Tab-separated table of C-alpha atoms and ligand atoms in Angstrom:
chain	number	residue	atom	x	y	z
A	1	MET	CA	-0.358	-281.060	94.291
A	2	THR	CA	3.220	-280.627	93.098
A	3	ASN	CA	5.476	-283.396	91.993
A	4	LYS	CA	7.527	-284.366	95.051
A	5	ASN	CA	4.492	-284.125	97.286
A	6	SER	CA	2.321	-286.166	94.943
A	7	ILE	CA	4.940	-288.910	94.464
A	8	MET	CA	5.196	-289.283	98.227
A	9	MET	CA	1.420	-289.298	98.549
A	10	GLN	CA	1.073	-292.026	95.893
A	11	ARG	CA	3.743	-294.179	97.512
A	12	ASP	CA	2.070	-293.739	100.875
A	13	LEU	CA	-1.403	-294.665	99.669
A	14	GLU	CA	-0.077	-297.862	98.086
A	15	VAL	CA	0.827	-299.275	101.503
A	16	ILE	CA	-0.241	-297.213	104.521
A	17	TRP	CA	-3.588	-297.480	106.313
A	18	HIS	CA	-3.872	-294.214	108.248
A	19	PRO	CA	-5.268	-293.777	111.763
A	20	CYS	CA	-8.761	-292.402	112.329
A	21	THR	CA	-9.319	-292.116	108.574
A	22	GLN	CA	-11.817	-293.326	105.995
A	23	MET	CA	-9.126	-294.095	103.431
A	24	LYS	CA	-11.505	-293.486	100.511
A	25	ASP	CA	-11.537	-289.798	101.488
A	26	HIS	CA	-8.043	-289.617	100.047
A	27	GLU	CA	-9.425	-290.130	96.554
A	28	THR	CA	-10.309	-286.431	96.762
A	29	LEU	CA	-8.609	-285.157	99.900
A	30	PRO	CA	-4.863	-284.765	99.435
A	31	LEU	CA	-2.615	-286.306	102.050
A	32	ILE	CA	0.083	-283.848	103.136
A	33	PRO	CA	3.553	-285.408	103.111
A	34	ILE	CA	5.722	-283.684	105.695
A	35	GLN	CA	9.454	-283.547	105.123
A	36	SER	CA	10.543	-281.578	108.164
A	37	GLY	CA	9.434	-279.524	111.128
A	38	LYS	CA	10.916	-276.533	112.907
A	39	GLY	CA	9.298	-274.596	115.740
A	40	ILE	CA	5.555	-274.397	115.204
A	41	TYR	CA	5.943	-275.101	111.462
A	42	LEU	CA	5.690	-278.292	109.440
A	43	TYR	CA	7.149	-278.261	105.910
A	44	ASP	CA	6.071	-280.401	102.977
A	45	PHE	CA	8.355	-281.672	100.196
A	46	GLU	CA	7.883	-278.494	98.179
A	47	GLY	CA	8.760	-276.218	101.083
A	48	ASN	CA	5.180	-275.140	101.880
A	49	SER	CA	4.775	-274.422	105.584
A	50	TYR	CA	1.893	-275.197	107.928
A	51	ILE	CA	1.378	-273.777	111.415
A	52	ASP	CA	0.817	-276.805	113.637
A	53	ALA	CA	-2.164	-275.305	115.495
A	54	VAL	CA	-3.079	-278.664	117.059
A	55	SER	CA	0.440	-279.603	118.229
A	56	SER	CA	0.339	-282.768	116.090
A	57	TRP	CA	-2.501	-284.395	118.044
A	58	TRP	CA	-1.795	-282.410	121.210
A	59	VAL	CA	1.673	-283.786	121.844
A	60	ASN	CA	4.068	-281.010	120.906
A	61	LEU	CA	4.793	-278.429	123.606
A	62	PHE	CA	7.953	-276.565	122.621
A	63	GLY	CA	8.040	-276.857	118.866
A	64	HIS	CA	9.344	-279.329	116.338
A	65	SER	CA	13.056	-280.047	116.264
A	66	ASN	CA	13.635	-278.313	119.571
A	67	GLU	CA	17.363	-277.892	120.287
A	68	VAL	CA	17.175	-278.791	123.990
A	69	ILE	CA	15.238	-281.983	123.369
A	70	ASN	CA	17.245	-282.916	120.265
A	71	THR	CA	20.524	-282.624	122.137
A	72	ARG	CA	19.347	-284.719	125.067
A	73	ILE	CA	18.065	-287.495	122.796
A	74	LYS	CA	21.279	-287.478	120.733
A	75	ASN	CA	23.377	-287.826	123.881
A	76	GLN	CA	21.172	-290.601	125.168
A	77	LEU	CA	21.394	-292.374	121.800
A	78	ASP	CA	25.145	-292.731	122.180
A	79	THR	CA	24.752	-294.098	125.707
A	80	LEU	CA	21.802	-296.490	125.837
A	81	GLU	CA	18.954	-296.788	123.348
A	82	HIS	CA	16.878	-299.368	125.186
A	83	VAL	CA	16.895	-301.979	127.891
A	84	LEU	CA	14.050	-303.991	129.373
A	85	LEU	CA	12.676	-302.506	132.571
A	86	ALA	CA	11.893	-305.811	134.317
A	87	GLY	CA	14.862	-306.709	136.492
A	88	PHE	CA	16.839	-303.782	135.043
A	89	THR	CA	16.730	-300.041	135.311
A	90	HIS	CA	18.468	-297.008	133.822
A	91	GLU	CA	19.219	-293.435	134.806
A	92	PRO	CA	16.695	-291.570	132.615
A	93	ALA	CA	13.810	-293.703	133.954
A	94	VAL	CA	14.922	-293.196	137.565
A	95	GLU	CA	15.477	-289.443	137.233
A	96	LEU	CA	12.225	-288.920	135.371
A	97	ALA	CA	10.186	-290.907	137.901
A	98	HIS	CA	11.604	-288.810	140.757
A	99	LYS	CA	10.785	-285.606	138.928
A	100	LEU	CA	7.246	-286.752	138.165
A	101	VAL	CA	6.650	-287.674	141.811
A	102	ASN	CA	7.874	-284.196	142.790
A	103	ILE	CA	5.620	-282.254	140.420
A	104	THR	CA	2.361	-284.232	140.552
A	105	PRO	CA	-0.217	-284.073	143.397
A	106	PRO	CA	1.338	-285.175	146.712
A	107	ALA	CA	-0.436	-288.531	147.160
A	108	LEU	CA	1.114	-289.870	143.925
A	109	LYS	CA	4.323	-291.629	144.901
A	110	LYS	CA	4.887	-294.458	142.435
A	111	VAL	CA	5.442	-294.427	138.678
A	112	PHE	CA	4.509	-297.330	136.419
A	113	TYR	CA	5.952	-296.855	132.926
A	114	VAL	CA	3.921	-297.690	129.825
A	115	ASP	CA	4.417	-296.547	126.250
A	116	ASN	CA	1.310	-294.769	124.921
A	117	GLY	CA	-1.811	-293.089	126.237
A	118	SER	CA	-4.353	-295.871	125.725
A	119	SER	CA	-2.034	-298.427	127.294
A	120	ALA	CA	-1.624	-296.199	130.336
A	121	VAL	CA	-5.410	-296.089	130.693
A	122	GLU	CA	-5.562	-299.889	130.339
A	123	ALA	CA	-2.917	-300.301	133.026
A	124	ALA	CA	-4.710	-297.883	135.382
A	125	LEU	CA	-8.026	-299.730	134.952
A	126	LYS	CA	-6.391	-303.091	135.541
A	127	MET	CA	-4.499	-301.791	138.579
A	128	SER	CA	-7.664	-300.375	140.097
A	129	TYR	CA	-9.627	-303.606	139.578
A	130	HIS	CA	-6.679	-305.654	140.842
A	131	TYR	CA	-6.208	-303.451	143.902
A	132	HIS	CA	-9.786	-304.145	144.979
A	133	LEU	CA	-9.315	-307.840	144.264
A	134	ASN	CA	-6.141	-307.930	146.343
A	135	SER	CA	-8.136	-306.212	149.089
A	136	GLY	CA	-10.801	-308.937	148.975
A	137	LYS	CA	-13.406	-307.117	146.871
A	138	SER	CA	-14.753	-307.910	143.436
A	139	LYS	CA	-15.361	-304.592	141.688
A	140	SER	CA	-15.329	-304.831	137.921
A	141	VAL	CA	-17.422	-301.890	136.675
A	142	PHE	CA	-15.798	-298.648	135.560
A	143	LEU	CA	-17.547	-295.331	135.750
A	144	SER	CA	-16.752	-292.451	133.426
A	145	LEU	CA	-18.266	-289.187	132.243
A	146	THR	CA	-20.572	-288.780	129.291
A	147	ASN	CA	-18.736	-287.435	126.231
A	148	SER	CA	-15.393	-288.718	127.516
A	149	TYR	CA	-12.462	-290.094	125.528
A	150	HIS	CA	-9.684	-292.228	126.972
A	151	GLY	CA	-8.193	-293.996	123.958
A	152	GLU	CA	-8.980	-296.749	121.499
A	153	THR	CA	-7.875	-300.045	123.002
A	154	ILE	CA	-10.717	-302.174	124.361
A	155	GLY	CA	-10.586	-301.086	128.013
A	156	ALA	CA	-9.927	-297.446	127.155
A	157	LEU	CA	-12.706	-297.468	124.565
A	158	SER	CA	-15.090	-298.973	127.134
A	159	VAL	CA	-14.695	-295.986	129.446
A	160	GLY	CA	-14.986	-293.527	126.570
A	161	ASP	CA	-18.325	-292.196	125.412
A	162	VAL	CA	-17.838	-290.886	121.881
A	163	ALA	CA	-20.310	-292.950	119.870
A	164	LEU	CA	-18.352	-292.578	116.641
A	165	TYR	CA	-15.499	-294.628	118.084
A	166	LYS	CA	-17.340	-296.786	120.586
A	167	GLU	CA	-20.619	-298.001	119.088
A	168	THR	CA	-19.232	-300.480	116.564
A	169	TYR	CA	-17.260	-302.315	119.215
A	170	ALA	CA	-20.019	-302.448	121.864
A	171	PRO	CA	-20.063	-306.274	122.079
A	172	LEU	CA	-16.349	-306.334	122.870
A	173	LEU	CA	-16.320	-303.835	125.707
A	174	ILE	CA	-15.781	-304.295	129.442
A	175	ASP	CA	-18.401	-303.318	132.046
A	176	ASN	CA	-18.849	-299.570	132.089
A	177	MET	CA	-21.332	-296.867	133.064
A	178	GLN	CA	-21.443	-293.150	132.410
A	179	VAL	CA	-22.579	-290.296	134.625
A	180	PRO	CA	-23.215	-286.831	133.181
A	181	VAL	CA	-20.296	-284.502	132.677
A	182	PRO	CA	-21.063	-280.971	133.966
A	183	LYS	CA	-22.789	-279.278	131.069
A	184	ASP	CA	-20.608	-276.177	131.116
A	185	GLN	CA	-17.883	-274.345	133.072
A	186	THR	CA	-20.182	-272.984	135.781
A	187	LYS	CA	-20.144	-274.083	139.408
A	188	ILE	CA	-23.836	-274.875	139.314
A	189	ALA	CA	-23.334	-277.327	136.441
A	190	SER	CA	-20.728	-279.129	138.553
A	191	LYS	CA	-23.079	-279.259	141.502
A	192	GLU	CA	-25.850	-280.786	139.395
A	193	ALA	CA	-23.533	-283.414	137.916
A	194	LEU	CA	-22.197	-284.300	141.382
A	195	GLN	CA	-25.703	-284.946	142.656
A	196	ILE	CA	-26.179	-287.587	139.973
A	197	LEU	CA	-22.749	-289.052	140.656
A	198	GLU	CA	-23.661	-289.488	144.303
A	199	LYS	CA	-26.935	-291.245	143.431
A	200	VAL	CA	-25.091	-293.730	141.251
A	201	LEU	CA	-22.436	-294.325	143.884
A	202	ILE	CA	-25.057	-294.913	146.563
A	203	GLN	CA	-26.644	-297.622	144.410
A	204	LYS	CA	-23.668	-299.240	142.729
A	205	SER	CA	-20.423	-298.446	144.525
A	206	ASP	CA	-19.997	-302.042	145.675
A	207	LYS	CA	-19.476	-302.978	141.997
A	208	ILE	CA	-17.569	-299.890	140.826
A	209	ALA	CA	-13.763	-300.002	140.850
A	210	ALA	CA	-13.062	-296.469	139.690
A	211	LEU	CA	-14.328	-293.255	138.225
A	212	ILE	CA	-12.093	-292.069	135.380
A	213	VAL	CA	-12.196	-288.444	134.227
A	214	GLU	CA	-10.503	-286.144	131.754
A	215	PRO	CA	-10.060	-283.286	134.217
A	216	LEU	CA	-11.411	-279.866	133.138
A	217	ILE	CA	-11.221	-280.463	129.360
A	218	GLN	CA	-12.720	-283.361	127.437
A	219	GLY	CA	-10.499	-283.310	124.365
A	220	ALA	CA	-11.817	-285.638	121.683
A	221	GLY	CA	-15.367	-284.993	122.887
A	222	GLY	CA	-15.092	-281.526	121.313
A	223	MET	CA	-13.019	-279.593	123.889
A	224	HIS	CA	-15.914	-279.614	126.329
A	225	MET	CA	-14.899	-277.837	129.559
A	226	TYR	CA	-16.048	-277.858	133.160
A	227	HIS	CA	-15.255	-276.301	136.534
A	228	PRO	CA	-12.624	-277.653	139.009
A	229	ASP	CA	-15.402	-277.921	141.628
A	230	TYR	CA	-16.462	-281.129	139.919
A	231	LEU	CA	-13.070	-282.693	140.600
A	232	ILE	CA	-13.178	-281.624	144.237
A	233	GLY	CA	-16.684	-283.037	144.678
A	234	ALA	CA	-15.890	-286.230	142.788
A	235	ARG	CA	-12.832	-286.771	144.985
A	236	ALA	CA	-14.891	-286.438	148.164
A	237	LEU	CA	-17.584	-288.797	146.875
A	238	THR	CA	-15.238	-291.455	145.501
A	239	GLU	CA	-13.359	-291.475	148.783
A	240	LYS	CA	-16.615	-291.787	150.720
A	241	TYR	CA	-17.817	-294.739	148.615
A	242	ASP	CA	-14.479	-296.583	148.294
A	243	VAL	CA	-14.127	-295.994	144.556
A	244	HIS	CA	-10.846	-294.929	142.950
A	245	LEU	CA	-10.509	-291.655	141.112
A	246	ILE	CA	-8.399	-291.898	137.954
A	247	ALA	CA	-7.241	-288.585	136.501
A	248	ASP	CA	-6.562	-289.080	132.818
A	249	GLU	CA	-4.234	-286.123	132.226
A	250	ILE	CA	-2.914	-287.514	128.954
A	251	MET	CA	-4.106	-284.430	127.121
A	252	THR	CA	-4.442	-281.909	129.962
A	253	GLY	CA	-1.046	-282.606	131.530
A	254	PHE	CA	2.063	-280.456	131.142
A	255	GLY	CA	0.458	-277.054	131.067
A	256	ARG	CA	-2.467	-277.331	128.690
A	257	THR	CA	-4.994	-276.083	131.265
A	258	GLY	CA	-2.810	-273.170	132.398
A	259	LYS	CA	-1.167	-275.074	135.259
A	260	MET	CA	1.181	-278.039	135.110
A	261	PHE	CA	-1.718	-280.449	135.667
A	262	ALA	CA	-5.464	-279.905	135.621
A	263	PHE	CA	-5.558	-281.227	139.183
A	264	ASP	CA	-3.344	-278.281	140.198
A	265	HIS	CA	-6.482	-276.138	139.891
A	266	THR	CA	-7.531	-277.952	143.087
A	267	ASP	CA	-5.598	-279.100	146.141
A	268	ILE	CA	-6.716	-282.708	145.926
A	269	SER	CA	-4.962	-285.839	144.692
A	270	PRO	CA	-6.458	-288.607	142.568
A	271	ASP	CA	-5.612	-292.279	143.234
A	272	PHE	CA	-4.171	-292.665	139.750
A	273	MET	CA	-2.930	-290.248	137.134
A	274	THR	CA	-2.183	-291.182	133.540
A	275	LEU	CA	0.266	-289.033	131.570
A	276	SER	CA	1.533	-289.201	127.999
A	277	LYS	CA	1.439	-286.844	124.952
A	278	GLY	CA	3.290	-283.713	126.220
A	279	LEU	CA	5.386	-285.861	128.558
A	280	THR	CA	8.116	-286.197	125.909
A	281	GLY	CA	7.473	-282.759	124.406
A	282	GLY	CA	5.805	-284.553	121.507
A	283	TYR	CA	8.874	-286.546	120.479
A	284	LEU	CA	8.503	-290.187	121.411
A	285	PRO	CA	5.827	-292.543	122.696
A	286	LEU	CA	5.936	-292.781	126.470
A	287	SER	CA	3.318	-292.836	129.193
A	288	VAL	CA	3.047	-293.400	132.903
A	289	VAL	CA	0.482	-294.429	135.460
A	290	MET	CA	1.159	-292.718	138.751
A	291	THR	CA	-0.396	-293.994	141.932
A	292	THR	CA	-0.330	-293.896	145.717
A	293	ASP	CA	1.659	-295.860	148.269
A	294	LYS	CA	-1.618	-297.394	149.411
A	295	VAL	CA	-2.284	-298.907	145.989
A	296	TYR	CA	1.347	-300.008	145.627
A	297	GLN	CA	1.298	-301.716	149.025
A	298	ALA	CA	-1.774	-303.789	148.080
A	299	PHE	CA	0.391	-305.573	145.492
A	300	TYR	CA	3.515	-305.870	147.650
A	301	CYS	CA	3.892	-309.345	149.151
A	302	ASP	CA	5.582	-312.703	148.578
A	303	TYR	CA	5.481	-313.876	144.969
A	304	ASN	CA	3.450	-316.972	145.794
A	305	GLU	CA	0.595	-314.887	147.149
A	306	HIS	CA	-0.076	-314.049	143.452
A	307	LYS	CA	-0.803	-310.389	143.958
A	308	ALA	CA	1.823	-308.867	141.658
A	309	PHE	CA	0.856	-306.585	138.779
A	310	LEU	CA	2.135	-308.726	135.898
A	311	HIS	CA	1.546	-306.157	133.177
A	312	SER	CA	4.260	-305.177	130.705
A	313	HIS	CA	5.043	-303.634	127.335
A	314	SER	CA	8.302	-304.183	125.465
A	315	TYR	CA	9.171	-300.491	125.163
A	316	THR	CA	8.143	-299.606	128.716
A	317	GLY	CA	10.273	-296.700	129.981
A	318	ASN	CA	12.366	-296.445	126.826
A	319	PRO	CA	15.541	-294.440	127.644
A	320	LEU	CA	15.344	-292.202	124.566
A	321	ALA	CA	11.760	-291.298	125.414
A	322	CYS	CA	12.693	-290.709	129.074
A	323	ALA	CA	15.553	-288.459	127.915
A	324	ALA	CA	13.091	-286.450	125.805
A	325	ALA	CA	10.813	-286.157	128.855
A	326	LEU	CA	13.694	-284.983	131.067
A	327	ALA	CA	14.594	-282.324	128.491
A	328	THR	CA	10.950	-281.237	128.355
A	329	LEU	CA	10.812	-280.848	132.136
A	330	GLU	CA	14.110	-278.947	132.019
A	331	ILE	CA	12.492	-276.431	129.646
A	332	PHE	CA	9.689	-275.958	132.167
A	333	GLU	CA	12.251	-275.544	134.963
A	334	GLN	CA	14.312	-272.948	133.120
A	335	ASN	CA	11.538	-270.808	131.638
A	336	ASP	CA	8.436	-269.173	133.039
A	337	VAL	CA	6.229	-271.106	130.637
A	338	PHE	CA	3.026	-270.587	132.630
A	339	ALA	CA	3.315	-266.803	132.850
A	340	GLU	CA	3.967	-266.576	129.098
A	341	ASN	CA	1.121	-268.953	128.322
A	342	GLU	CA	-1.238	-266.935	130.486
A	343	LYS	CA	-0.505	-263.817	128.432
A	344	LYS	CA	-1.003	-265.721	125.191
A	345	ALA	CA	-4.237	-267.264	126.479
A	346	LEU	CA	-5.554	-263.795	127.294
A	347	TYR	CA	-4.558	-262.536	123.869
A	348	ILE	CA	-6.348	-265.470	122.196
A	349	LYS	CA	-9.406	-264.886	124.384
A	350	GLU	CA	-9.591	-261.213	123.428
A	351	LYS	CA	-9.107	-261.975	119.754
A	352	SER	CA	-11.807	-264.665	119.932
A	353	GLU	CA	-14.424	-261.987	120.517
A	354	VAL	CA	-14.601	-261.368	116.763
A	355	PHE	CA	-15.977	-264.860	116.203
A	356	LYS	CA	-19.122	-263.858	118.052
A	357	VAL	CA	-20.363	-261.931	115.006
A	358	PHE	CA	-21.204	-265.199	113.288
A	359	PRO	CA	-24.698	-266.532	113.960
A	360	ASN	CA	-23.340	-270.063	113.493
A	361	VAL	CA	-20.988	-269.686	116.503
A	362	LYS	CA	-22.726	-271.317	119.443
A	363	GLU	CA	-20.082	-270.944	122.120
A	364	ILE	CA	-16.469	-269.932	122.646
A	365	ARG	CA	-14.710	-271.535	125.589
A	366	GLN	CA	-11.209	-271.511	126.938
A	367	GLN	CA	-9.099	-273.249	129.545
A	368	GLY	CA	-5.409	-272.364	129.584
A	369	MET	CA	-4.396	-271.717	125.992
A	370	VAL	CA	-6.870	-274.297	124.693
A	371	THR	CA	-9.599	-272.329	122.954
A	372	ALA	CA	-12.622	-273.861	121.238
A	373	ILE	CA	-15.216	-272.322	118.953
A	374	GLU	CA	-18.314	-274.464	118.665
A	375	LEU	CA	-20.450	-274.027	115.563
A	376	GLN	CA	-24.130	-274.815	115.370
A	377	GLY	CA	-26.767	-275.439	112.734
A	378	TYR	CA	-24.949	-278.059	110.688
A	379	ASP	CA	-25.820	-281.635	109.930
A	380	PRO	CA	-22.818	-283.881	110.771
A	381	LYS	CA	-23.059	-285.205	107.193
A	382	GLU	CA	-22.030	-281.772	105.935
A	383	ARG	CA	-18.631	-282.337	107.556
A	384	VAL	CA	-18.226	-278.656	108.130
A	385	GLY	CA	-15.040	-279.211	110.139
A	386	LEU	CA	-13.481	-280.975	107.174
A	387	ARG	CA	-14.285	-278.005	104.937
A	388	ILE	CA	-12.577	-275.637	107.372
A	389	TYR	CA	-9.627	-278.032	107.666
A	390	GLU	CA	-9.197	-278.092	103.871
A	391	TYR	CA	-9.431	-274.334	103.587
A	392	ALA	CA	-6.963	-273.746	106.441
A	393	LEU	CA	-4.395	-276.019	104.798
A	394	THR	CA	-4.500	-273.908	101.631
A	395	GLN	CA	-3.615	-270.962	103.903
A	396	GLY	CA	-0.750	-272.734	105.651
A	397	VAL	CA	-2.481	-273.611	108.933
A	398	LEU	CA	-3.111	-277.084	110.287
A	399	LEU	CA	-6.428	-276.900	112.126
A	400	ARG	CA	-8.122	-280.215	112.748
A	401	PRO	CA	-11.667	-279.480	113.914
A	402	LEU	CA	-13.528	-282.047	115.998
A	403	GLY	CA	-16.861	-282.209	114.177
A	404	ASN	CA	-18.344	-278.716	114.547
A	405	VAL	CA	-15.717	-277.577	117.031
A	406	ILE	CA	-12.789	-275.511	115.757
A	407	TYR	CA	-10.058	-275.289	118.356
A	408	PHE	CA	-6.544	-274.024	118.920
A	409	MET	CA	-3.978	-276.001	120.891
A	410	PRO	CA	-0.664	-274.785	119.448
A	411	PRO	CA	2.828	-275.444	120.804
A	412	TYR	CA	3.558	-272.960	123.608
A	413	ILE	CA	6.303	-271.258	121.596
A	414	ILE	CA	3.824	-269.790	119.115
A	415	ASP	CA	4.367	-265.999	118.867
A	416	TYR	CA	1.740	-263.269	118.646
A	417	HIS	CA	1.977	-262.859	114.858
A	418	GLU	CA	1.541	-266.568	114.432
A	419	ILE	CA	-1.474	-266.504	116.757
A	420	ASP	CA	-2.910	-263.736	114.565
A	421	LYS	CA	-2.423	-265.812	111.435
A	422	MET	CA	-3.872	-268.975	113.010
A	423	MET	CA	-6.960	-267.106	114.164
A	424	GLU	CA	-7.451	-265.104	110.977
A	425	VAL	CA	-7.432	-268.296	108.949
A	426	ALA	CA	-9.973	-269.881	111.321
A	427	TYR	CA	-12.109	-266.744	111.013
A	428	GLU	CA	-12.057	-266.889	107.209
A	429	GLY	CA	-12.777	-270.613	107.312
A	430	ILE	CA	-15.828	-270.122	109.509
A	431	LYS	CA	-16.965	-267.214	107.340
A	432	ARG	CA	-16.826	-269.438	104.257
A	433	VAL	CA	-18.973	-272.182	105.768
A	434	GLU	CA	-21.325	-269.519	107.162
A	435	ASN	CA	-21.804	-268.047	103.697
A	436	LYS	CA	-22.623	-271.449	102.217
A	437	ASN	CA	-25.372	-271.973	104.796
B	1	LIG	C1	-7.560	-287.923	127.525
B	1	LIG	C2	-6.936	-288.944	126.637
B	1	LIG	N1	-6.700	-290.187	127.113
B	1	LIG	C3	-6.127	-291.135	126.367
B	1	LIG	C4	-5.772	-290.895	125.059
B	1	LIG	C5	-5.142	-291.983	124.248
B	1	LIG	O1	-3.794	-291.741	124.043
B	1	LIG	P1	-3.046	-292.453	122.796
B	1	LIG	O2	-3.596	-291.796	121.568
B	1	LIG	O3	-1.609	-292.166	123.031
B	1	LIG	O4	-3.367	-293.896	122.869
B	1	LIG	C6	-6.004	-289.638	124.518
B	1	LIG	C7	-5.665	-289.350	123.118
B	1	LIG	O5	-6.067	-288.398	122.514
B	1	LIG	C8	-6.605	-288.636	125.318
B	1	LIG	O6	-6.864	-287.413	124.845
């Protein structure tokens, strides 16, 4: 590693404890100090570029240092950087909430601001439990899908099902149960999973507050995908058994599945929707819990009835973050993002065919532009994903496989040459681990 990069890396490792990292890995694995970003590229201190093929943990939609978003944040900065949202309000929060109500499924009428994905999940779980309580019912169990991921705070971790993150903290978790996620993208898999969901609801719905799902794509669980029929069936069943349906669209929201929201692949509405990540175009932490008038009304009464939702975070609805979100929505309004993304998704799908030559490729799946290549035949201890990650970095591409799953989730502005490069590097990476087998 060259001088400026290595000085920055040393200074970092003296003081920073990185997220989702065994820090000892950095004795051999170089940390990449990033000086700047432009479009789909990140640049280190020596000017090396990296295609951000994972949108910096799935947040970036329209590229780094995007002019439209930059300008809006700069203007907002000279007007109002922050104000508390209890007892006060501000224009970006109001405008954004109206826009979100207009573009999300019709039953969602109220916006509760939070400031990151996990906290939005926490707030949705608490709201659901509290709604039932306010309605005279004690329902404190949360249902989720196997292989799901909803964040790392205690409530969010409880409804997740990725053992790597969850197991250690088992004694700390809140009451939760899992039902099987449909095993693949077929309709029949959804039908089978719904049958089990119904059995569980028949037996336990008097204790269950909500079913929370990552609609259509389970991100951290290895980009596992399933059919919209499951959402339609789960909506009908949860309604029948008086259980809320929480759509965690923190990753799938804002176009990742090929439509604005994963729920737009159906004509149903959940009771709650959590949004974050792409909400600000990948600029600033912001999240929302959206819910129905019915839920809102269950909390609406005189103060002394003690039914209010007394949940807050200091940076709730931060104006700079709301300004970034408004700029992001403006880009959607002024460009035919979905039509362009559809063409790119098709191009990626066609190009993915070449991966099928490898015997270690188990499955290739796609939803929207999100494309995953699952490898097989490796012991997790081999850390095959890490080997591909390291190789891709030497070639100027930031891939960040999830275990044995190599996936692409680039910013939407990626062009066709850049798609070629991203996929060629993944191909070479897989070929290298294949040859070592
Ligand atoms: C579906 C889903 N929910 C919740 C979260 C947690 O969001 P955050 O990392 O902002 O806490 C994530 C993060 O990857 C996610 O993918």
